[in-house]
PDB file of C-alpha atoms in Angstrom:
ATOM      1  CA  MET A 120     145.465 110.481  32.095  1.00  0.00           C
ATOM      2  CA  LYS A 121     142.002 109.785  31.302  1.00  0.00           C
ATOM      3  CA  HIS A 122     141.682 106.783  33.041  1.00  0.00           C
ATOM      4  CA  TRP A 123     143.272 108.404  36.424  1.00  0.00           C
ATOM      5  CA  LYS A 124     140.960 111.307  36.511  1.00  0.00           C
ATOM      6  CA  LEU A 125     138.177 108.769  36.140  1.00  0.00           C
ATOM      7  CA  LYS A 126     139.322 106.764  38.955  1.00  0.00           C
ATOM      8  CA  LEU A 127     140.055 109.830  41.523  1.00  0.00           C
ATOM      9  CA  GLY A 128     136.449 111.244  40.699  1.00  0.00           C
ATOM     10  CA  LEU A 129     134.883 108.363  41.415  1.00  0.00           C
ATOM     11  CA  LEU A 130     136.954 107.873  44.700  1.00  0.00           C
ATOM     12  CA  SER A 131     135.914 111.237  45.463  1.00  0.00           C
ATOM     13  CA  GLY A 132     132.676 110.768  44.790  1.00  0.00           C
ATOM     14  CA  LEU A 133     132.214 107.914  47.156  1.00  0.00           C
ATOM     15  CA  GLY A 134     134.536 109.465  49.538  1.00  0.00           C
ATOM     16  CA  MET A 135     132.128 112.483  49.639  1.00  0.00           C
ATOM     17  CA  THR A 136     129.164 109.944  49.527  1.00  0.00           C
ATOM     18  CA  VAL A 137     130.476 108.204  52.950  1.00  0.00           C
ATOM     19  CA  LEU A 138     131.275 111.336  54.190  1.00  0.00           C
ATOM     20  CA  VAL A 139     127.441 113.554  54.199  1.00  0.00           C
ATOM     21  CA  GLY A 140     126.214 109.522  54.902  1.00  0.00           C
ATOM     22  CA  LEU A 141     128.560 110.201  58.141  1.00  0.00           C
ATOM     23  CA  LEU A 142     126.921 113.831  59.066  1.00  0.00           C
ATOM     24  CA  ILE A 143     123.350 112.927  58.265  1.00  0.00           C
ATOM     25  CA  GLN A 144     123.604 109.137  60.118  1.00  0.00           C
ATOM     26  CA  PRO A 145     121.046 107.588  57.954  1.00  0.00           C
ATOM     27  CA  ARG A 146     119.279 104.790  58.471  1.00  0.00           C
ATOM     28  CA  TRP A 147     120.897 102.770  56.269  1.00  0.00           C
ATOM     29  CA  LEU A 148     123.946 103.353  57.626  1.00  0.00           C
ATOM     30  CA  LEU A 149     123.342 102.811  60.822  1.00  0.00           C
ATOM     31  CA  ASN A 150     121.502  99.836  59.922  1.00  0.00           C
ATOM     32  CA  LEU A 151     125.082  98.877  58.578  1.00  0.00           C
ATOM     33  CA  ILE A 152     126.797 100.197  61.376  1.00  0.00           C
ATOM     34  CA  GLY A 153     124.546  97.890  63.497  1.00  0.00           C
ATOM     35  CA  ARG A 154     124.983  95.206  61.840  1.00  0.00           C
ATOM     36  CA  VAL A 155     128.452  95.024  61.822  1.00  0.00           C
ATOM     37  CA  GLY A 156     129.015  95.678  65.517  1.00  0.00           C
ATOM     38  CA  PRO A 157     125.629  94.003  67.069  1.00  0.00           C
ATOM     39  CA  GLY A 158     123.964  95.055  70.943  1.00  0.00           C
ATOM     40  CA  ALA A 159     123.148  98.416  70.518  1.00  0.00           C
ATOM     41  CA  THR A 160     120.221 100.665  70.006  1.00  0.00           C
ATOM     42  CA  TYR A 161     120.296 103.028  67.785  1.00  0.00           C
ATOM     43  CA  TYR A 162     116.232 104.249  66.884  1.00  0.00           C
ATOM     44  CA  ILE A 163     113.161 102.927  67.374  1.00  0.00           C
ATOM     45  CA  ASP A 164     111.240 101.047  64.703  1.00  0.00           C
ATOM     46  CA  THR A 165     107.905 103.270  65.033  1.00  0.00           C
ATOM     47  CA  ASP A 166     104.433 104.526  63.170  1.00  0.00           C
ATOM     48  CA  ALA A 167     104.058 106.711  65.696  1.00  0.00           C
ATOM     49  CA  GLN A 168     104.770 110.197  65.421  1.00  0.00           C
ATOM     50  CA  ALA A 169     107.152 110.844  68.330  1.00  0.00           C
ATOM     51  CA  VAL A 170     111.189 110.897  69.658  1.00  0.00           C
ATOM     52  CA  ALA A 171     112.795 110.350  72.523  1.00  0.00           C
ATOM     53  CA  LEU A 172     115.289 113.153  73.651  1.00  0.00           C
ATOM     54  CA  THR A 173     118.208 111.930  75.557  1.00  0.00           C
ATOM     55  CA  ILE A 174     120.868 114.527  77.160  1.00  0.00           C
ATOM     56  CA  ASP A 175     124.387 113.403  78.177  1.00  0.00           C
ATOM     57  CA  ASP A 176     126.401 114.650  80.989  1.00  0.00           C
ATOM     58  CA  ALA A 177     124.609 115.879  83.016  1.00  0.00           C
ATOM     59  CA  PRO A 178     124.122 116.735  86.377  1.00  0.00           C
ATOM     60  CA  SER A 179     125.779 120.474  85.684  1.00  0.00           C
ATOM     61  CA  GLU A 180     124.224 124.014  86.414  1.00  0.00           C
ATOM     62  CA  ALA A 181     122.533 124.469  83.473  1.00  0.00           C
ATOM     63  CA  THR A 182     120.471 121.237  83.929  1.00  0.00           C
ATOM     64  CA  ASP A 183     117.654 123.307  86.050  1.00  0.00           C
ATOM     65  CA  GLU A 184     117.354 125.929  83.255  1.00  0.00           C
ATOM     66  CA  ILE A 185     117.118 122.516  80.455  1.00  0.00           C
ATOM     67  CA  LEU A 186     114.568 121.036  83.274  1.00  0.00           C
ATOM     68  CA  ASP A 187     112.717 124.523  83.205  1.00  0.00           C
ATOM     69  CA  VAL A 188     112.473 124.640  79.148  1.00  0.00           C
ATOM     70  CA  LEU A 189     111.328 120.901  79.048  1.00  0.00           C
ATOM     71  CA  ASP A 190     108.390 122.126  81.484  1.00  0.00           C
ATOM     72  CA  ARG A 191     107.494 124.790  79.308  1.00  0.00           C
ATOM     73  CA  TYR A 192     106.409 122.852  76.495  1.00  0.00           C
ATOM     74  CA  ASP A 193     105.215 119.255  78.226  1.00  0.00           C
ATOM     75  CA  ALA A 194     108.352 117.411  76.804  1.00  0.00           C
ATOM     76  CA  LYS A 195     109.965 114.457  78.427  1.00  0.00           C
ATOM     77  CA  ALA A 196     113.750 113.510  78.047  1.00  0.00           C
ATOM     78  CA  THR A 197     115.991 110.457  79.295  1.00  0.00           C
ATOM     79  CA  PHE A 198     119.016 112.318  80.978  1.00  0.00           C
ATOM     80  CA  PHE A 199     122.032 110.494  81.200  1.00  0.00           C
ATOM     81  CA  ILE A 200     124.155 111.002  84.628  1.00  0.00           C
ATOM     82  CA  ILE A 201     127.413 111.137  85.347  1.00  0.00           C
ATOM     83  CA  SER A 202     127.507 109.517  88.579  1.00  0.00           C
ATOM     84  CA  ARG A 203     130.546 111.822  89.553  1.00  0.00           C
ATOM     85  CA  ARG A 204     128.358 114.566  89.004  1.00  0.00           C
ATOM     86  CA  VAL A 205     125.857 114.122  91.407  1.00  0.00           C
ATOM     87  CA  PRO A 206     127.270 115.109  94.756  1.00  0.00           C
ATOM     88  CA  GLY A 207     126.172 118.867  95.406  1.00  0.00           C
ATOM     89  CA  ARG A 208     123.462 118.245  92.677  1.00  0.00           C
ATOM     90  CA  GLU A 209     121.293 115.617  94.206  1.00  0.00           C
ATOM     91  CA  GLN A 210     118.081 117.992  93.659  1.00  0.00           C
ATOM     92  CA  ASN A 211     118.655 118.038  90.058  1.00  0.00           C
ATOM     93  CA  LEU A 212     117.920 113.508  90.156  1.00  0.00           C
ATOM     94  CA  THR A 213     115.203 114.171  92.366  1.00  0.00           C
ATOM     95  CA  ARG A 214     113.324 117.025  90.037  1.00  0.00           C
ATOM     96  CA  MET A 215     114.243 115.083  86.964  1.00  0.00           C
ATOM     97  CA  VAL A 216     112.193 111.595  88.337  1.00  0.00           C
ATOM     98  CA  ALA A 217     109.332 113.512  90.011  1.00  0.00           C
ATOM     99  CA  ALA A 218     108.608 115.321  86.282  1.00  0.00           C
ATOM    100  CA  GLY A 219     108.438 112.524  84.363  1.00  0.00           C
ATOM    101  CA  HIS A 220     112.002 111.945  83.206  1.00  0.00           C
ATOM    102  CA  GLU A 221     113.994 108.701  82.852  1.00  0.00           C
ATOM    103  CA  LEU A 222     117.529 108.707  84.156  1.00  0.00           C
ATOM    104  CA  GLY A 223     120.202 106.165  81.979  1.00  0.00           C
ATOM    105  CA  ASN A 224     123.970 105.451  83.065  1.00  0.00           C
ATOM    106  CA  HIS A 225     126.465 107.293  81.618  1.00  0.00           C
ATOM    107  CA  LEU A 226     129.142 105.377  83.356  1.00  0.00           C
ATOM    108  CA  THR A 227     131.346 107.887  86.624  1.00  0.00           C
ATOM    109  CA  GLU A 228     133.375 110.010  84.576  1.00  0.00           C
ATOM    110  CA  ASP A 229     133.854 111.878  81.369  1.00  0.00           C
ATOM    111  CA  GLU A 230     135.951 109.555  79.025  1.00  0.00           C
ATOM    112  CA  ALA A 231     136.185 107.475  75.861  1.00  0.00           C
ATOM    113  CA  SER A 232     134.450 104.066  78.047  1.00  0.00           C
ATOM    114  CA  ILE A 233     135.915 101.806  74.946  1.00  0.00           C
ATOM    115  CA  LEU A 234     139.735 102.961  76.845  1.00  0.00           C
ATOM    116  CA  LEU A 235     138.962 101.217  79.454  1.00  0.00           C
ATOM    117  CA  SER A 236     139.879  97.934  81.202  1.00  0.00           C
ATOM    118  CA  ALA A 237     137.474  95.206  80.567  1.00  0.00           C
ATOM    119  CA  THR A 238     137.186  94.723  84.426  1.00  0.00           C
ATOM    120  CA  ASP A 239     137.504  99.122  84.885  1.00  0.00           C
ATOM    121  CA  PHE A 240     134.349  99.090  82.842  1.00  0.00           C
ATOM    122  CA  GLU A 241     132.257  96.826  84.480  1.00  0.00           C
ATOM    123  CA  ALA A 242     133.545  99.076  87.666  1.00  0.00           C
ATOM    124  CA  ALA A 243     132.245 101.822  86.417  1.00  0.00           C
ATOM    125  CA  VAL A 244     129.101 100.471  85.509  1.00  0.00           C
ATOM    126  CA  LEU A 245     128.025  99.181  88.582  1.00  0.00           C
ATOM    127  CA  GLU A 246     129.762 102.422  90.750  1.00  0.00           C
ATOM    128  CA  ALA A 247     127.237 104.818  88.291  1.00  0.00           C
ATOM    129  CA  ASP A 248     124.351 102.246  89.016  1.00  0.00           C
ATOM    130  CA  ARG A 249     124.918 102.000  92.885  1.00  0.00           C
ATOM    131  CA  VAL A 250     124.427 105.559  93.017  1.00  0.00           C
ATOM    132  CA  LEU A 251     121.291 106.090  90.536  1.00  0.00           C
ATOM    133  CA  ALA A 252     119.916 103.202  92.559  1.00  0.00           C
ATOM    134  CA  ASP A 253     118.709 105.795  94.529  1.00  0.00           C
ATOM    135  CA  TYR A 254     116.399 107.498  92.173  1.00  0.00           C
ATOM    136  CA  GLY A 255     115.232 104.417  90.742  1.00  0.00           C
ATOM    137  CA  PRO A 256     114.991 102.081  88.325  1.00  0.00           C
ATOM    138  CA  VAL A 257     117.463 102.640  85.530  1.00  0.00           C
ATOM    139  CA  ARG A 258     117.153 101.025  81.644  1.00  0.00           C
ATOM    140  CA  TRP A 259     119.556 101.983  79.120  1.00  0.00           C
ATOM    141  CA  LEU A 260     123.250 102.860  79.247  1.00  0.00           C
ATOM    142  CA  ARG A 261     125.303 105.454  76.904  1.00  0.00           C
ATOM    143  CA  PRO A 262     129.293 105.115  76.965  1.00  0.00           C
ATOM    144  CA  GLY A 263     131.303 108.120  76.858  1.00  0.00           C
ATOM    145  CA  MET A 264     132.712 108.868  73.655  1.00  0.00           C
ATOM    146  CA  GLY A 265     129.304 106.253  71.664  1.00  0.00           C
ATOM    147  CA  TRP A 266     132.267 104.011  71.229  1.00  0.00           C
ATOM    148  CA  TYR A 267     131.577  99.918  72.197  1.00  0.00           C
ATOM    149  CA  SER A 268     132.877  96.964  71.590  1.00  0.00           C
ATOM    150  CA  PRO A 269     131.430  93.027  71.571  1.00  0.00           C
ATOM    151  CA  GLY A 270     133.095  93.019  75.622  1.00  0.00           C
ATOM    152  CA  MET A 271     131.378  96.038  76.352  1.00  0.00           C
ATOM    153  CA  VAL A 272     127.443  95.103  75.333  1.00  0.00           C
ATOM    154  CA  ALA A 273     127.954  91.927  77.188  1.00  0.00           C
ATOM    155  CA  THR A 274     129.167  93.521  80.476  1.00  0.00           C
ATOM    156  CA  VAL A 275     125.667  95.980  80.040  1.00  0.00           C
ATOM    157  CA  SER A 276     123.512  92.916  79.153  1.00  0.00           C
ATOM    158  CA  ARG A 277     124.555  91.253  82.566  1.00  0.00           C
ATOM    159  CA  GLN A 278     123.411  93.981  84.230  1.00  0.00           C
ATOM    160  CA  ARG A 279     120.363  93.953  82.830  1.00  0.00           C
ATOM    161  CA  ARG A 280     120.772  96.931  80.876  1.00  0.00           C
ATOM    162  CA  GLN A 281     120.617  97.689  77.225  1.00  0.00           C
ATOM    163  CA  LEU A 282     123.391  99.843  75.237  1.00  0.00           C
ATOM    164  CA  VAL A 283     121.855 102.841  73.618  1.00  0.00           C
ATOM    165  CA  LEU A 284     123.666 105.618  71.231  1.00  0.00           C
ATOM    166  CA  GLY A 285     121.433 107.477  68.493  1.00  0.00           C
ATOM    167  CA  SER A 286     120.336 108.257  65.535  1.00  0.00           C
ATOM    168  CA  VAL A 287     120.046 112.539  65.694  1.00  0.00           C
ATOM    169  CA  PHE A 288     122.973 113.829  66.439  1.00  0.00           C
ATOM    170  CA  PRO A 289     124.179 117.455  65.861  1.00  0.00           C
ATOM    171  CA  TYR A 290     127.461 117.342  66.558  1.00  0.00           C
ATOM    172  CA  ASP A 291     126.720 119.581  69.547  1.00  0.00           C
ATOM    173  CA  THR A 292     129.873 118.376  71.392  1.00  0.00           C
ATOM    174  CA  HIS A 293     131.883 120.480  68.487  1.00  0.00           C
ATOM    175  CA  ILE A 294     129.745 123.152  67.463  1.00  0.00           C
ATOM    176  CA  ALA A 295     129.008 125.285  69.308  1.00  0.00           C
ATOM    177  CA  SER A 296     125.777 126.553  67.572  1.00  0.00           C
ATOM    178  CA  PRO A 297     122.349 125.869  69.226  1.00  0.00           C
ATOM    179  CA  GLN A 298     121.097 126.998  65.578  1.00  0.00           C
ATOM    180  CA  PHE A 299     123.201 124.512  63.565  1.00  0.00           C
ATOM    181  CA  ALA A 300     122.238 121.796  66.294  1.00  0.00           C
ATOM    182  CA  SER A 301     118.078 123.476  65.570  1.00  0.00           C
ATOM    183  CA  GLN A 302     118.898 122.948  62.121  1.00  0.00           C
ATOM    184  CA  PHE A 303     120.136 119.471  61.798  1.00  0.00           C
ATOM    185  CA  ILE A 304     117.762 117.798  64.037  1.00  0.00           C
ATOM    186  CA  LEU A 305     114.778 119.914  62.559  1.00  0.00           C
ATOM    187  CA  SER A 306     116.101 118.548  59.179  1.00  0.00           C
ATOM    188  CA  SER A 307     116.738 115.144  60.012  1.00  0.00           C
ATOM    189  CA  VAL A 308     114.757 114.279  62.043  1.00  0.00           C
ATOM    190  CA  ARG A 309     111.821 110.989  61.573  1.00  0.00           C
ATOM    191  CA  PRO A 310     109.612 109.289  63.578  1.00  0.00           C
ATOM    192  CA  GLY A 311     111.769 106.701  65.807  1.00  0.00           C
ATOM    193  CA  ASP A 312     114.674 108.663  65.814  1.00  0.00           C
ATOM    194  CA  ILE A 313     116.873 109.109  69.185  1.00  0.00           C
ATOM    195  CA  ILE A 314     117.947 112.615  69.660  1.00  0.00           C
ATOM    196  CA  VAL A 315     121.478 113.558  71.640  1.00  0.00           C
ATOM    197  CA  LEU A 316     121.968 116.494  73.034  1.00  0.00           C
ATOM    198  CA  HIS A 317     124.131 116.860  75.955  1.00  0.00           C
ATOM    199  CA  ASP A 318     124.578 118.695  79.248  1.00  0.00           C
ATOM    200  CA  GLY A 319     127.489 119.803  81.298  1.00  0.00           C
ATOM    201  CA  PRO A 320     129.554 122.167  81.251  1.00  0.00           C
ATOM    202  CA  GLY A 321     129.972 124.534  78.333  1.00  0.00           C
ATOM    203  CA  ARG A 322     127.442 122.507  76.874  1.00  0.00           C
ATOM    204  CA  GLY A 323     123.959 122.272  78.809  1.00  0.00           C
ATOM    205  CA  ASP A 324     123.242 126.571  78.168  1.00  0.00           C
ATOM    206  CA  ARG A 325     123.428 125.478  74.826  1.00  0.00           C
ATOM    207  CA  THR A 326     121.123 122.910  74.706  1.00  0.00           C
ATOM    208  CA  ALA A 327     118.715 124.919  76.754  1.00  0.00           C
ATOM    209  CA  LYS A 328     118.734 127.037  73.982  1.00  0.00           C
ATOM    210  CA  THR A 329     118.017 124.407  71.237  1.00  0.00           C
ATOM    211  CA  LEU A 330     115.426 122.917  73.145  1.00  0.00           C
ATOM    212  CA  LYS A 331     113.500 126.379  72.856  1.00  0.00           C
ATOM    213  CA  GLN A 332     114.200 126.206  69.177  1.00  0.00           C
ATOM    214  CA  ILE A 333     113.230 122.481  68.490  1.00  0.00           C
ATOM    215  CA  LEU A 334     110.600 121.763  70.535  1.00  0.00           C
ATOM    216  CA  PRO A 335     107.998 124.063  69.330  1.00  0.00           C
ATOM    217  CA  ALA A 336     108.683 123.181  66.190  1.00  0.00           C
ATOM    218  CA  LEU A 337     108.426 119.534  66.779  1.00  0.00           C
ATOM    219  CA  GLN A 338     105.196 119.475  68.502  1.00  0.00           C
ATOM    220  CA  ALA A 339     103.896 121.670  65.322  1.00  0.00           C
ATOM    221  CA  GLN A 340     104.625 119.141  62.997  1.00  0.00           C
ATOM    222  CA  GLY A 341     102.505 116.107  65.345  1.00  0.00           C
ATOM    223  CA  TYR A 342     105.939 114.907  67.473  1.00  0.00           C
ATOM    224  CA  ASP A 343     105.418 114.033  70.753  1.00  0.00           C
ATOM    225  CA  VAL A 344     108.940 114.039  72.957  1.00  0.00           C
ATOM    226  CA  VAL A 345     109.282 111.403  75.285  1.00  0.00           C
ATOM    227  CA  THR A 346     111.804 109.555  77.322  1.00  0.00           C
ATOM    228  CA  LEU A 347     113.440 106.243  75.314  1.00  0.00           C
ATOM    229  CA  SER A 348     111.575 103.423  77.556  1.00  0.00           C
ATOM    230  CA  THR A 349     108.020 105.018  76.391  1.00  0.00           C
ATOM    231  CA  LEU A 350     109.417 105.714  72.576  1.00  0.00           C
ATOM    232  CA  ALA A 351     110.318 101.614  73.636  1.00  0.00           C
ATOM    233  CA  GLU A 352     106.622 100.668  74.649  1.00  0.00           C
ATOM    234  CA  GLN A 353     104.904 102.524  71.057  1.00  0.00           C
ATOM    235  CA  GLN A 354     107.876  99.818  69.316  1.00  0.00           C
ATOM    236  CA  SER A 355     106.076  97.161  71.356  1.00  0.00           C
ATOM    237  CA  ALA A 356     102.477  98.161  70.608  1.00  0.00           C
ATOM    238  CA  LYS A 357     103.699  97.942  66.733  1.00  0.00           C
ATOM    239  CA  ASP A 358     105.190  94.506  67.432  1.00  0.00           C
TER     240      ASP A 358
END
């Protein structure tokens, strides 16, 4: 009986360790995932006191408020655009680019990219690229819902894009609390991290509130909040 209790205790402890690891997204875990499924960028290895801010699912009715907050703190972001949300909100993308933000490909719909056939996935990549081409070059692609396969990586690479996920995701798609998101980010962030937040219906206004809390706090700690490409350039400078 004691033997089984010990086993159960060890298994319980291991399960809790894995659960906590998943919640806080430590780099050892991201490195392990990257070795199992290569081809995605999770963070940038740099000594610069900088982080990349990324915002998924734009544009929406909250995008202007998000941009206002970014302007207030002179912070830059990479906005991952869902292309079929662009009609009627073209001015949001124009404003992003004019303000020095960066556009990324987030395909055409808010859906799990990994569930698409190879043909449909490539078609969605190309359709989104065509929309974004009117606003400037696109370097990065983030798959919907964050899951990817080797075939998706190959497709993205053929289009000369880099598949990117992130290293600080405060579960803002599931926990509707700017306070939780802010505390999660500020307690987890390290130089080179890629922060993931969300625009879109019901989420963009929360992101604006989160940014009002984290941006002055990050800057007080000496962080520059930059686009993905700017952070990647700092990796090159380090190398």
